[in-house]
XYZ file of C-alpha atoms in Angstrom:
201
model
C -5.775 48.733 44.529
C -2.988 48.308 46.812
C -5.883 45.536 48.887
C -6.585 43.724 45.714
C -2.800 43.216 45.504
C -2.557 42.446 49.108
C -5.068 39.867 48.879
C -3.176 38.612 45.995
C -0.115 38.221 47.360
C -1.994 36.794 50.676
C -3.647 34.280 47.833
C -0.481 32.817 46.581
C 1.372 32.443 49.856
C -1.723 30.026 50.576
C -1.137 27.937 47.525
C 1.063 25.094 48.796
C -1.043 22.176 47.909
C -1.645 19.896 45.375
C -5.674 18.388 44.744
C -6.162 15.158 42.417
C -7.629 15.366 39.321
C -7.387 12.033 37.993
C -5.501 8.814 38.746
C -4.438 6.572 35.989
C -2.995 3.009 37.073
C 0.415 4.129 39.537
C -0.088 8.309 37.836
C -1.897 10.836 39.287
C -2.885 14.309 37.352
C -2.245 16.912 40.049
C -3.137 20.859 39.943
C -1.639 23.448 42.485
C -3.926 24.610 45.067
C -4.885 26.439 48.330
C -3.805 24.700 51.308
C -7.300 26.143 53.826
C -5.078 26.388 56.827
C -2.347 28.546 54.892
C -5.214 30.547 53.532
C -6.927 31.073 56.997
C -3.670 32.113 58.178
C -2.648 34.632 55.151
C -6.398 36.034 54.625
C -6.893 36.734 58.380
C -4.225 39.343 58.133
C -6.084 41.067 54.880
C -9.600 41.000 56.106
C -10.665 39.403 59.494
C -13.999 39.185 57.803
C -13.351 37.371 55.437
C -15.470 34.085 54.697
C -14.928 30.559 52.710
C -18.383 28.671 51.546
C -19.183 25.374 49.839
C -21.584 23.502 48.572
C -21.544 19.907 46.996
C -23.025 19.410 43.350
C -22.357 16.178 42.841
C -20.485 13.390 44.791
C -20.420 10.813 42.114
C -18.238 12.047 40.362
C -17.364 14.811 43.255
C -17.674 17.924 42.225
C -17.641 21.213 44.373
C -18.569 24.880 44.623
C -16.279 27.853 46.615
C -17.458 30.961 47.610
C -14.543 32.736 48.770
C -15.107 36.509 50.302
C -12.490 38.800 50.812
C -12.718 42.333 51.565
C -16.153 42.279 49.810
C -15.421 40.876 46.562
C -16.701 37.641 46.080
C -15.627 35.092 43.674
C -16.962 31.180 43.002
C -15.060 28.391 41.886
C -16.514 25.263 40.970
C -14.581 21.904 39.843
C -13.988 18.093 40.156
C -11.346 16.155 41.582
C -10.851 12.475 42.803
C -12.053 12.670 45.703
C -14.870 14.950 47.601
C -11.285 16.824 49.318
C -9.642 16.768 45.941
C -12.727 18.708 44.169
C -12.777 21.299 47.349
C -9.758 21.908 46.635
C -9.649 22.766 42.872
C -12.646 24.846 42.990
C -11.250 27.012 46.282
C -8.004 26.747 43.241
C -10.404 28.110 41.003
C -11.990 30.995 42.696
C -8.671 32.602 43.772
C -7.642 32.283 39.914
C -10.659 34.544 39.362
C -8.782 36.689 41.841
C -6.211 37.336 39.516
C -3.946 34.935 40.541
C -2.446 32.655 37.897
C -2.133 29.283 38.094
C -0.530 26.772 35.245
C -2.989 26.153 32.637
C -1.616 22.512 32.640
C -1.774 19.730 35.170
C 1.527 17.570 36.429
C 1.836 13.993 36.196
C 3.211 11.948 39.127
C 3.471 8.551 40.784
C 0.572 7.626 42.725
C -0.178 5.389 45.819
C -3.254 4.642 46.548
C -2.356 4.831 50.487
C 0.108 7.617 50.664
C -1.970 9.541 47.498
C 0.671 11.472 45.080
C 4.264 12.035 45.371
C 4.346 15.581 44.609
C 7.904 15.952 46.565
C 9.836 17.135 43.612
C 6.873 19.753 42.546
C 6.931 21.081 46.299
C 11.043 21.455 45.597
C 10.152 23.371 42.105
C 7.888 25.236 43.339
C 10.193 26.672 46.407
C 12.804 27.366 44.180
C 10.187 29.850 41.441
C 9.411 31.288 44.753
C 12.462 31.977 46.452
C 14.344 33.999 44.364
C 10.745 36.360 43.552
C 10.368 37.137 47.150
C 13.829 38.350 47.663
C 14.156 41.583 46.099
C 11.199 42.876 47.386
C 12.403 42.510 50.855
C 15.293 44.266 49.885
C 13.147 47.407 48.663
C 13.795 50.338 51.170
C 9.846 50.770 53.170
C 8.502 54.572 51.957
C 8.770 56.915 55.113
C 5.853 56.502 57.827
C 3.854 59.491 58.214
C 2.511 59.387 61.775
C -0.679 61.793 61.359
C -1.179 58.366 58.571
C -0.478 55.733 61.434
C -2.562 57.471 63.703
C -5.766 57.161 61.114
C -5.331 54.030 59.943
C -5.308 53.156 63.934
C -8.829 55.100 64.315
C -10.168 53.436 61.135
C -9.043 49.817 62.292
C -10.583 50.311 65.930
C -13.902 51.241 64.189
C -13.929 48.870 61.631
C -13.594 46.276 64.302
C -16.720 47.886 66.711
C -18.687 48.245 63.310
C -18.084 44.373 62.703
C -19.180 43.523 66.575
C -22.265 45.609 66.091
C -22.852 43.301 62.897
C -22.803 45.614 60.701
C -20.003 44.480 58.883
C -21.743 44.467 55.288
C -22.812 48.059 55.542
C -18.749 48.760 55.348
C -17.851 46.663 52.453
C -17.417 48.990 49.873
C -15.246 51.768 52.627
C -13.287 48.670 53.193
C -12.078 48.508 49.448
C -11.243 51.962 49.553
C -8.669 51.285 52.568
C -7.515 53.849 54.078
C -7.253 56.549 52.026
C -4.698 57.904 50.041
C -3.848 61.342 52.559
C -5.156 62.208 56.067
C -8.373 64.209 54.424
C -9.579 61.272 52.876
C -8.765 59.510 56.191
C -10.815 61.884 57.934
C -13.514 61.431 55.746
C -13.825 57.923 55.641
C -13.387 57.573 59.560
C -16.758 60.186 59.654
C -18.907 57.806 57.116
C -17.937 54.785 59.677
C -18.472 56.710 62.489
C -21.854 57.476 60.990
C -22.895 53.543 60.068
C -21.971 53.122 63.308
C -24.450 55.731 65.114
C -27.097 55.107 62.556
């Protein structure tokens, strides 16, 4: 549980763009989506593993596939945009919604250029200020006390997660990864034996 909200949170850190739906005349129809490097940066720190996929339906009118993978779980988007970038966009948009992160159910209407694309500067300013004010309390919540017999497992578990994924075995330890780490050191322990055991075997 506490991954799933991790990769949530890591989901909508990432979401600082805006893809094309439509353009009408000097208008534009823009949704809120993924930026990839933002998400690179955000997911890398969830799962190292994870992995981003597409695949192109249709490029008159574009339309796009994502299979995002994180932590095991994979979700697809698919969608269509204005351009081939706009559609990639909306359907990586679309597969993090199936993540459980919500996105408006409507699209925004701004002025369009057809060389500098949409002026989405007063959404960007919106959208910092929803943000803002959300983030600040929880950096103000006291951390829970560090046990170190904890630290010291989660240390074991990360070093042979990582050996597991150079021996390319990383699949094998999907479903221990969505367990995490366990809630106590026993269940530490005995998740750091069932690695230790892909690992051998």
């Amino acid at each position: 549980m506490a991954d799933l909200d991790r990769t949530r949170e890591a989901l909508r850190a990432a979401m600082t763009a805006w893809a094309v739906a439509e353009v009408r005349g000097d208008q534009a129809r823009v949704t809120p989506a993924p930026d990839p490097d933002q998400l690179a940066l955000h997911l890398e720190q969830v799962d190292p593993g994870w992995s981003l996929h597409w695949a192109c339906d249709s490029v008159t009118p574009p339309v796009v596939r994502a299979r995002l993978n994180v932590l095991g779980a994979v979700r697809e988007g698919l969608a269509t945009g204005h351009t081939l970038n706009d559609a990639r966009l909306r359907a990586l948009a679309d597969a993090v919604r199936f993540f459980g992160v919500p996105l408006p159910t409507e699209a925004q209407w701004v002025e369009y250029d057809p060389e500098d694309g949409p002026n989405t500067a007063d959404l960007d300013a919106e959208a910092e200020g929803i943000a803002a004010p959300a983030a600040r309390p929880a950096s103000q919540v006291p951390e829970p006390p560090r046990d170190p017999q904890m630290e010291k497992a989660r240390r074991h578990i990360d070093d042979l997660m990582e050996q597991i994924r150079a021996a390319g075995k990383g699949k094998e330890v999907a479903h221990l990864a969505m367990r995490g780490y366990g809630k106590n050191v026993e269940e530490s322990r005995a998740i750091y034996k069932e690695l230790q055991a892909i690992l051998r075997g």
